[in-house]
Amino acid sequence: MKIDIVTIFPEYLAPLELSLIGKARTTGVVQLDVHDLRRWTHDVHRTVDDTPYGGGPGMVMRPEPWGLALDELAADAAGGAPGDGAGQAGDGAGSAGDGAWSGRLVVPSPAGVPFTQALAHELADESHLIFACGRYEGIDQRVLDHAAARMPVTEISLGDYVLFGGEVAVLVILEAVIRLLPGVLGNADSLVEESHADGLLEAPGYTKPPTWRELPVPEIVRSGDHGRIARWRRDQALLRTAARRPDLLAALAPDGCGKVVGLPREARGAHQLLEPACPRSQRHALSPRKQQR
Ligand code: JB8
């Protein structure tokens, strides 16, 4: 997989040299390059921002450097490349950059679609990802509109909170994506991934010693009875999910916590325990379909 990241703070992406992502780079699983947006500025101050039309606080990232960056990075290696220097007008108003662009543009934004494991899998199936890291009040919308006419563009939000810029979001997204690529994880970790795909939070984990600071490891996980251990872990996963992420449980059981349907037989005991964690006052939040009626 080819990965390009454009940012005004290349040093922010230094962690991509470490650990398993660093190894994926040195082994060639990913070819990752970090680019300074100012490389595509031409004024003496290498300006990347300007005041917002319509007023308001802060600054907006100017479209011209972003356009030139994408002209170059999205240039289809096979076909006539936009911005390959072969006769396109300079920057400024012109530079249509016509022709198909390769790759998929990913733009972290609080206004994006939620990042999920499913979206991580989708991105892991791409051959070329280009990440645009915004700062200030974000990137001029026309950059995304222009790109979206030439390549897939996905604005992604990590959650309902606001960062200073897109760099740390890109670190998160790439950590989730690169660990899915063939040859990055061993088999044991692949199985962990599958168990997370069942839509529940993981059960707690324990290791030696059997008692630590007077706290014992739950007897059942030391019992060696793998059938009972599996049921216990499933129960713990359900309890945690109900207490912390009722939205996930609702997705498993669209009729709400009064009727948990579609769960395996062995989960029903745990479901009885769940009822107190799912009070009447929360049931409407667990039944988005009913709410719509
Ligand atoms: C300026 O919270 B975020 C995020 C915040 C940002 C920009 C990009 C992403 C650009 N502020 O995901």
mmCIF file of C-alpha atoms and ligand atoms in Angstrom:
data_model
loop_
_atom_site.group_PDB
_atom_site.id
_atom_site.type_symbol
_atom_site.label_atom_id
_atom_site.label_comp_id
_atom_site.label_asym_id
_atom_site.label_seq_id
_atom_site.Cartn_x
_atom_site.Cartn_y
_atom_site.Cartn_z
ATOM 1 C CA MET A 1 0.000 0.000 0.000
ATOM 2 C CA LYS A 2 1.163 3.525 -0.879
ATOM 3 C CA ILE A 3 0.459 6.216 1.726
ATOM 4 C CA ASP A 4 1.052 9.957 1.351
ATOM 5 C CA ILE A 5 0.459 12.423 4.188
ATOM 6 C CA VAL A 6 0.362 16.187 3.643
ATOM 7 C CA THR A 7 0.777 18.427 6.700
ATOM 8 C CA ILE A 8 2.339 21.691 7.812
ATOM 9 C CA PHE A 9 3.859 19.753 10.769
ATOM 10 C CA PRO A 10 5.754 16.755 9.333
ATOM 11 C CA GLU A 11 7.441 16.200 12.721
ATOM 12 C CA TYR A 12 4.031 15.398 14.197
ATOM 13 C CA LEU A 13 4.081 12.161 12.189
ATOM 14 C CA ALA A 14 7.424 10.992 13.641
ATOM 15 C CA PRO A 15 5.758 8.122 15.586
ATOM 16 C CA LEU A 16 5.132 6.406 12.243
ATOM 17 C CA GLU A 17 8.797 5.349 12.364
ATOM 18 C CA LEU A 18 8.265 3.333 15.548
ATOM 19 C CA SER A 19 7.175 -0.136 16.470
ATOM 20 C CA LEU A 20 5.065 -2.212 14.095
ATOM 21 C CA ILE A 21 4.263 0.656 11.712
ATOM 22 C CA GLY A 22 7.973 1.420 11.396
ATOM 23 C CA LYS A 23 8.577 -2.260 10.714
ATOM 24 C CA ALA A 24 5.818 -2.359 8.085
ATOM 25 C CA ARG A 25 7.643 0.489 6.346
ATOM 26 C CA THR A 26 11.098 -1.111 6.445
ATOM 27 C CA THR A 27 9.730 -4.462 5.249
ATOM 28 C CA GLY A 28 7.892 -2.769 2.384
ATOM 29 C CA VAL A 29 4.338 -3.656 3.449
ATOM 30 C CA VAL A 30 3.639 0.085 3.170
ATOM 31 C CA GLN A 31 5.460 2.797 1.265
ATOM 32 C CA LEU A 32 4.731 5.868 3.397
ATOM 33 C CA ASP A 33 5.827 9.443 2.688
ATOM 34 C CA VAL A 34 5.179 12.578 4.749
ATOM 35 C CA HIS A 35 5.071 15.855 2.800
ATOM 36 C CA ASP A 36 5.305 19.460 4.018
ATOM 37 C CA LEU A 37 2.409 21.417 2.486
ATOM 38 C CA ARG A 38 4.679 24.487 2.275
ATOM 39 C CA ARG A 39 6.596 22.716 -0.480
ATOM 40 C CA TRP A 40 3.660 23.747 -2.702
ATOM 41 C CA THR A 41 3.673 27.414 -1.671
ATOM 42 C CA HIS A 42 5.381 30.022 -3.834
ATOM 43 C CA ASP A 43 5.159 33.291 -1.906
ATOM 44 C CA VAL A 44 8.096 34.481 0.182
ATOM 45 C CA HIS A 45 6.270 33.785 3.453
ATOM 46 C CA ARG A 46 5.129 30.306 2.308
ATOM 47 C CA THR A 47 1.583 31.201 3.364
ATOM 48 C CA VAL A 48 -0.907 28.369 3.912
ATOM 49 C CA ASP A 49 -3.822 30.261 5.522
ATOM 50 C CA ASP A 50 -6.005 33.288 4.926
ATOM 51 C CA THR A 51 -8.996 35.044 6.516
ATOM 52 C CA PRO A 52 -12.401 33.379 6.144
ATOM 53 C CA TYR A 53 -14.984 34.719 3.698
ATOM 54 C CA GLY A 54 -18.087 35.671 5.626
ATOM 55 C CA GLY A 55 -16.128 36.549 8.714
ATOM 56 C CA GLY A 56 -15.694 34.629 11.915
ATOM 57 C CA PRO A 57 -12.747 33.659 14.064
ATOM 58 C CA GLY A 58 -9.574 31.985 12.940
ATOM 59 C CA MET A 59 -8.122 31.299 9.515
ATOM 60 C CA VAL A 60 -8.885 28.894 6.667
ATOM 61 C CA MET A 61 -6.271 26.953 4.699
ATOM 62 C CA ARG A 62 -5.783 28.454 1.217
ATOM 63 C CA PRO A 63 -6.761 26.168 -1.666
ATOM 64 C CA GLU A 64 -3.776 26.785 -3.988
ATOM 65 C CA PRO A 65 -1.052 24.776 -2.140
ATOM 66 C CA TRP A 66 -3.496 21.910 -1.521
ATOM 67 C CA GLY A 67 -4.456 21.853 -5.194
ATOM 68 C CA LEU A 68 -0.829 21.604 -6.297
ATOM 69 C CA ALA A 69 -0.083 18.944 -3.692
ATOM 70 C CA LEU A 70 -2.966 16.781 -4.896
ATOM 71 C CA ASP A 71 -2.103 17.441 -8.550
ATOM 72 C CA GLU A 72 1.256 15.852 -7.824
ATOM 73 C CA LEU A 73 0.403 13.115 -5.326
ATOM 74 C CA ALA A 74 -2.818 11.922 -6.956
ATOM 75 C CA ALA A 75 -1.235 11.963 -10.390
ATOM 76 C CA ASP A 76 -2.108 8.654 -11.993
ATOM 77 C CA ALA A 77 1.211 6.920 -12.555
ATOM 78 C CA ALA A 78 -0.281 5.102 -15.542
ATOM 79 C CA GLY A 79 -2.080 7.847 -17.426
ATOM 80 C CA GLY A 80 -1.331 11.482 -18.282
ATOM 81 C CA ALA A 81 -0.670 12.866 -14.876
ATOM 82 C CA PRO A 82 -2.315 16.047 -13.712
ATOM 83 C CA GLY A 83 0.366 18.428 -12.596
ATOM 84 C CA ASP A 84 3.135 16.312 -14.083
ATOM 85 C CA GLY A 85 4.621 19.498 -15.438
ATOM 86 C CA ALA A 86 3.539 18.712 -19.012
ATOM 87 C CA GLY A 87 1.875 21.953 -19.950
ATOM 88 C CA GLN A 88 -0.542 22.617 -17.111
ATOM 89 C CA ALA A 89 -0.927 26.237 -16.174
ATOM 90 C CA GLY A 90 0.669 27.283 -12.926
ATOM 91 C CA ASP A 91 -1.288 27.682 -9.726
ATOM 92 C CA GLY A 92 -3.687 30.534 -9.220
ATOM 93 C CA ALA A 93 -7.159 30.350 -10.693
ATOM 94 C CA GLY A 94 -6.406 28.020 -13.610
ATOM 95 C CA SER A 95 -4.917 24.538 -13.308
ATOM 96 C CA ALA A 96 -7.918 22.343 -13.983
ATOM 97 C CA GLY A 97 -5.882 19.209 -13.310
ATOM 98 C CA ASP A 98 -8.216 17.181 -15.525
ATOM 99 C CA GLY A 99 -8.014 13.447 -15.914
ATOM 100 C CA ALA A 100 -8.486 10.592 -13.500
ATOM 101 C CA TRP A 101 -6.610 10.797 -10.255
ATOM 102 C CA SER A 102 -5.535 7.665 -8.478
ATOM 103 C CA GLY A 103 -5.908 6.907 -4.811
ATOM 104 C CA ARG A 104 -8.420 7.837 -2.148
ATOM 105 C CA LEU A 105 -8.266 11.134 -0.257
ATOM 106 C CA VAL A 106 -8.828 10.951 3.506
ATOM 107 C CA VAL A 107 -9.406 14.194 5.409
ATOM 108 C CA PRO A 108 -9.747 14.147 9.206
ATOM 109 C CA SER A 109 -12.495 16.530 10.263
ATOM 110 C CA PRO A 110 -14.903 16.914 13.179
ATOM 111 C CA ALA A 111 -17.550 17.083 10.418
ATOM 112 C CA GLY A 112 -16.578 13.700 8.950
ATOM 113 C CA VAL A 113 -18.194 10.287 9.091
ATOM 114 C CA PRO A 114 -17.369 8.289 12.227
ATOM 115 C CA PHE A 115 -14.224 6.173 12.076
ATOM 116 C CA THR A 116 -15.045 2.525 12.711
ATOM 117 C CA GLN A 117 -13.371 -0.846 12.371
ATOM 118 C CA ALA A 118 -15.462 -1.384 9.228
ATOM 119 C CA LEU A 119 -14.048 1.813 7.709
ATOM 120 C CA ALA A 120 -10.533 0.728 8.718
ATOM 121 C CA HIS A 121 -11.072 -2.506 6.738
ATOM 122 C CA GLU A 122 -12.333 -0.489 3.770
ATOM 123 C CA LEU A 123 -9.234 1.731 3.782
ATOM 124 C CA ALA A 124 -6.975 -1.308 4.195
ATOM 125 C CA ASP A 125 -8.313 -2.583 0.847
ATOM 126 C CA GLU A 126 -7.098 0.521 -1.024
ATOM 127 C CA SER A 127 -3.815 0.600 -2.946
ATOM 128 C CA HIS A 128 -3.119 4.336 -2.419
ATOM 129 C CA LEU A 129 -4.263 6.575 0.437
ATOM 130 C CA ILE A 130 -3.597 10.320 0.565
ATOM 131 C CA PHE A 131 -4.167 12.040 3.920
ATOM 132 C CA ALA A 132 -4.723 15.800 4.085
ATOM 133 C CA CYS A 133 -4.100 17.206 7.554
ATOM 134 C CA GLY A 134 -5.967 20.448 8.148
ATOM 135 C CA ARG A 135 -5.116 23.069 10.770
ATOM 136 C CA TYR A 136 -6.736 26.340 11.843
ATOM 137 C CA GLU A 137 -10.448 26.277 10.919
ATOM 138 C CA GLY A 138 -9.890 23.665 8.224
ATOM 139 C CA ILE A 139 -9.261 23.529 4.464
ATOM 140 C CA ASP A 140 -11.120 25.627 1.850
ATOM 141 C CA GLN A 141 -14.083 23.439 0.874
ATOM 142 C CA ARG A 142 -13.307 23.770 -2.843
ATOM 143 C CA VAL A 143 -10.198 21.618 -2.400
ATOM 144 C CA LEU A 144 -12.391 18.697 -1.307
ATOM 145 C CA ASP A 145 -15.057 19.430 -3.946
ATOM 146 C CA HIS A 146 -12.450 19.588 -6.727
ATOM 147 C CA ALA A 147 -10.799 16.364 -5.571
ATOM 148 C CA ALA A 148 -14.152 14.583 -5.132
ATOM 149 C CA ALA A 149 -14.823 15.010 -8.861
ATOM 150 C CA ARG A 150 -11.628 13.063 -9.581
ATOM 151 C CA MET A 151 -11.140 10.528 -6.781
ATOM 152 C CA PRO A 152 -12.973 9.153 -3.734
ATOM 153 C CA VAL A 153 -12.832 11.612 -0.840
ATOM 154 C CA THR A 154 -13.709 10.623 2.726
ATOM 155 C CA GLU A 155 -13.874 13.079 5.614
ATOM 156 C CA ILE A 156 -13.433 11.119 8.834
ATOM 157 C CA SER A 157 -14.165 12.015 12.456
ATOM 158 C CA LEU A 158 -12.598 10.080 15.321
ATOM 159 C CA GLY A 159 -15.327 11.140 17.719
ATOM 160 C CA ASP A 160 -17.305 14.067 19.017
ATOM 161 C CA TYR A 161 -14.472 16.249 20.208
ATOM 162 C CA VAL A 162 -12.177 18.765 18.521
ATOM 163 C CA LEU A 163 -8.430 18.536 17.960
ATOM 164 C CA PHE A 164 -6.055 21.287 16.871
ATOM 165 C CA GLY A 165 -5.605 19.571 13.519
ATOM 166 C CA GLY A 166 -5.712 16.339 11.565
ATOM 167 C CA GLU A 167 -2.235 14.963 12.325
ATOM 168 C CA VAL A 168 -3.027 12.923 15.426
ATOM 169 C CA ALA A 169 -6.214 11.643 13.763
ATOM 170 C CA VAL A 170 -4.064 10.349 10.899
ATOM 171 C CA LEU A 171 -1.845 8.523 13.405
ATOM 172 C CA VAL A 172 -4.919 6.834 14.835
ATOM 173 C CA ILE A 173 -6.408 5.942 11.450
ATOM 174 C CA LEU A 174 -3.126 4.543 10.153
ATOM 175 C CA GLU A 175 -2.569 2.460 13.271
ATOM 176 C CA ALA A 176 -5.991 0.865 12.754
ATOM 177 C CA VAL A 177 -5.451 0.377 8.999
ATOM 178 C CA ILE A 178 -1.849 -0.836 8.890
ATOM 179 C CA ARG A 179 -2.409 -3.549 11.499
ATOM 180 C CA LEU A 180 -4.986 -5.036 9.104
ATOM 181 C CA LEU A 181 -2.523 -5.357 6.212
ATOM 182 C CA PRO A 182 -1.257 -8.832 5.361
ATOM 183 C CA GLY A 183 2.084 -9.574 6.990
ATOM 184 C CA VAL A 184 1.848 -7.012 9.809
ATOM 185 C CA LEU A 185 0.272 -9.127 12.564
ATOM 186 C CA GLY A 186 0.788 -12.715 13.586
ATOM 187 C CA ASN A 187 -2.080 -15.197 13.655
ATOM 188 C CA ALA A 188 -2.776 -14.802 17.387
ATOM 189 C CA ASP A 189 -3.500 -11.117 17.018
ATOM 190 C CA SER A 190 -5.634 -11.747 13.938
ATOM 191 C CA LEU A 191 -7.949 -13.796 16.133
ATOM 192 C CA VAL A 192 -8.171 -10.948 18.635
ATOM 193 C CA GLU A 193 -9.311 -8.779 15.762
ATOM 194 C CA GLU A 194 -12.046 -11.256 14.890
ATOM 195 C CA SER A 195 -13.373 -11.382 18.419
ATOM 196 C CA HIS A 196 -13.712 -7.607 18.406
ATOM 197 C CA ALA A 197 -15.732 -7.861 15.228
ATOM 198 C CA ASP A 198 -18.643 -9.450 17.139
ATOM 199 C CA GLY A 199 -19.752 -5.960 18.166
ATOM 200 C CA LEU A 200 -19.096 -6.281 21.900
ATOM 201 C CA LEU A 201 -16.426 -4.853 24.177
ATOM 202 C CA GLU A 202 -13.752 -7.339 25.228
ATOM 203 C CA ALA A 203 -13.860 -9.191 28.550
ATOM 204 C CA PRO A 204 -11.147 -8.229 31.073
ATOM 205 C CA GLY A 205 -7.770 -9.989 30.889
ATOM 206 C CA TYR A 206 -5.542 -11.407 33.620
ATOM 207 C CA THR A 207 -2.038 -12.818 33.952
ATOM 208 C CA LYS A 208 0.197 -14.045 36.777
ATOM 209 C CA PRO A 209 0.474 -13.807 39.723
ATOM 210 C CA PRO A 210 -2.813 -15.514 40.738
ATOM 211 C CA THR A 211 -3.164 -13.055 43.641
ATOM 212 C CA TRP A 212 -1.800 -9.514 43.453
ATOM 213 C CA ARG A 213 -2.228 -6.964 46.256
ATOM 214 C CA GLU A 214 -4.902 -9.224 47.755
ATOM 215 C CA LEU A 215 -6.834 -9.229 44.483
ATOM 216 C CA PRO A 216 -7.373 -12.744 43.116
ATOM 217 C CA VAL A 217 -7.766 -13.627 39.463
ATOM 218 C CA PRO A 218 -11.394 -14.797 39.022
ATOM 219 C CA GLU A 219 -11.435 -18.494 39.833
ATOM 220 C CA ILE A 220 -13.180 -19.444 36.609
ATOM 221 C CA VAL A 221 -10.433 -18.198 34.287
ATOM 222 C CA ARG A 222 -7.938 -20.311 36.263
ATOM 223 C CA SER A 223 -10.171 -23.376 36.192
ATOM 224 C CA GLY A 224 -8.996 -24.763 32.875
ATOM 225 C CA ASP A 225 -12.622 -25.382 31.871
ATOM 226 C CA HIS A 226 -12.561 -23.753 28.446
ATOM 227 C CA GLY A 227 -16.299 -24.047 27.909
ATOM 228 C CA ARG A 228 -17.109 -22.213 31.139
ATOM 229 C CA ILE A 229 -14.337 -19.677 30.478
ATOM 230 C CA ALA A 230 -15.785 -18.876 27.045
ATOM 231 C CA ARG A 231 -19.272 -18.395 28.544
ATOM 232 C CA TRP A 232 -17.882 -16.223 31.351
ATOM 233 C CA ARG A 233 -16.005 -14.039 28.879
ATOM 234 C CA ARG A 234 -19.137 -13.628 26.772
ATOM 235 C CA ASP A 235 -21.114 -12.635 29.901
ATOM 236 C CA GLN A 236 -18.446 -10.128 30.925
ATOM 237 C CA ALA A 237 -18.410 -8.717 27.398
ATOM 238 C CA LEU A 238 -22.198 -8.254 27.511
ATOM 239 C CA LEU A 239 -22.117 -6.654 30.972
ATOM 240 C CA ARG A 240 -19.393 -4.214 29.999
ATOM 241 C CA THR A 241 -21.072 -3.366 26.736
ATOM 242 C CA ALA A 242 -24.410 -2.705 28.439
ATOM 243 C CA ALA A 243 -22.795 -0.484 31.084
ATOM 244 C CA ARG A 244 -20.408 1.458 28.849
ATOM 245 C CA ARG A 245 -21.688 1.243 25.277
ATOM 246 C CA PRO A 246 -25.457 0.710 25.206
ATOM 247 C CA ASP A 247 -25.361 1.969 21.616
ATOM 248 C CA LEU A 248 -23.390 -1.135 20.601
ATOM 249 C CA LEU A 249 -25.851 -3.412 22.354
ATOM 250 C CA ALA A 250 -28.720 -1.651 20.621
ATOM 251 C CA ALA A 251 -27.096 -2.400 17.274
ATOM 252 C CA LEU A 252 -27.035 -6.092 18.215
ATOM 253 C CA ALA A 253 -30.603 -5.982 19.560
ATOM 254 C CA PRO A 254 -32.707 -3.438 17.687
ATOM 255 C CA ASP A 255 -35.778 -3.985 19.902
ATOM 256 C CA GLY A 256 -33.912 -2.676 22.949
ATOM 257 C CA CYS A 257 -32.839 -4.254 26.184
ATOM 258 C CA GLY A 258 -36.304 -5.611 26.977
ATOM 259 C CA LYS A 259 -35.817 -8.164 24.216
ATOM 260 C CA VAL A 260 -32.272 -9.057 23.321
ATOM 261 C CA VAL A 261 -32.780 -11.012 20.136
ATOM 262 C CA GLY A 262 -30.239 -12.688 17.970
ATOM 263 C CA LEU A 263 -27.874 -13.418 20.818
ATOM 264 C CA PRO A 264 -26.613 -16.952 21.258
ATOM 265 C CA ARG A 265 -28.326 -19.189 23.816
ATOM 266 C CA GLU A 266 -25.387 -19.028 26.220
ATOM 267 C CA ALA A 267 -25.734 -15.224 26.479
ATOM 268 C CA ARG A 268 -29.276 -15.319 27.877
ATOM 269 C CA GLY A 269 -28.143 -15.795 31.473
ATOM 270 C CA ALA A 270 -26.006 -12.713 31.179
ATOM 271 C CA HIS A 271 -28.893 -10.852 29.700
ATOM 272 C CA GLN A 272 -30.885 -11.287 32.906
ATOM 273 C CA LEU A 273 -28.000 -9.651 34.745
ATOM 274 C CA LEU A 274 -28.077 -6.864 32.209
ATOM 275 C CA GLU A 275 -31.564 -5.655 32.990
ATOM 276 C CA PRO A 276 -30.561 -3.433 35.952
ATOM 277 C CA ALA A 277 -27.890 -1.799 33.776
ATOM 278 C CA CYS A 278 -30.541 -0.881 31.259
ATOM 279 C CA PRO A 279 -33.193 1.153 33.051
ATOM 280 C CA ARG A 280 -36.500 2.241 31.547
ATOM 281 C CA SER A 281 -35.126 5.769 31.215
ATOM 282 C CA GLN A 282 -32.539 4.560 28.716
ATOM 283 C CA ARG A 283 -34.756 2.292 26.663
ATOM 284 C CA HIS A 284 -35.725 4.927 24.154
ATOM 285 C CA ALA A 285 -32.041 5.470 23.409
ATOM 286 C CA LEU A 286 -31.708 1.752 22.798
ATOM 287 C CA SER A 287 -34.615 1.673 20.364
ATOM 288 C CA PRO A 288 -33.802 4.062 17.532
ATOM 289 C CA ARG A 289 -36.409 2.411 15.301
ATOM 290 C CA LYS A 290 -39.221 2.907 17.793
ATOM 291 C CA GLN A 291 -38.082 6.487 18.333
ATOM 292 C CA GLN A 292 -38.571 7.227 14.660
ATOM 293 C CA ARG A 293 -42.231 6.162 14.646
HETATM 294 C C1 JB8 B 1 -8.553 21.891 12.067
HETATM 295 O O1 JB8 B 1 -10.959 17.119 15.679
HETATM 296 B B1 JB8 B 1 -10.513 16.763 14.438
HETATM 297 C C2 JB8 B 1 -9.900 17.821 13.512
HETATM 298 C C3 JB8 B 1 -9.825 19.141 13.936
HETATM 299 C C4 JB8 B 1 -9.289 20.063 13.061
HETATM 300 C C5 JB8 B 1 -8.848 19.708 11.806
HETATM 301 C C6 JB8 B 1 -8.926 18.384 11.395
HETATM 302 C C7 JB8 B 1 -9.459 17.452 12.264
HETATM 303 C C8 JB8 B 1 -8.381 20.864 11.191
HETATM 304 N N1 JB8 B 1 -9.102 21.416 13.183
HETATM 305 O O2 JB8 B 1 -10.701 15.493 13.947
#
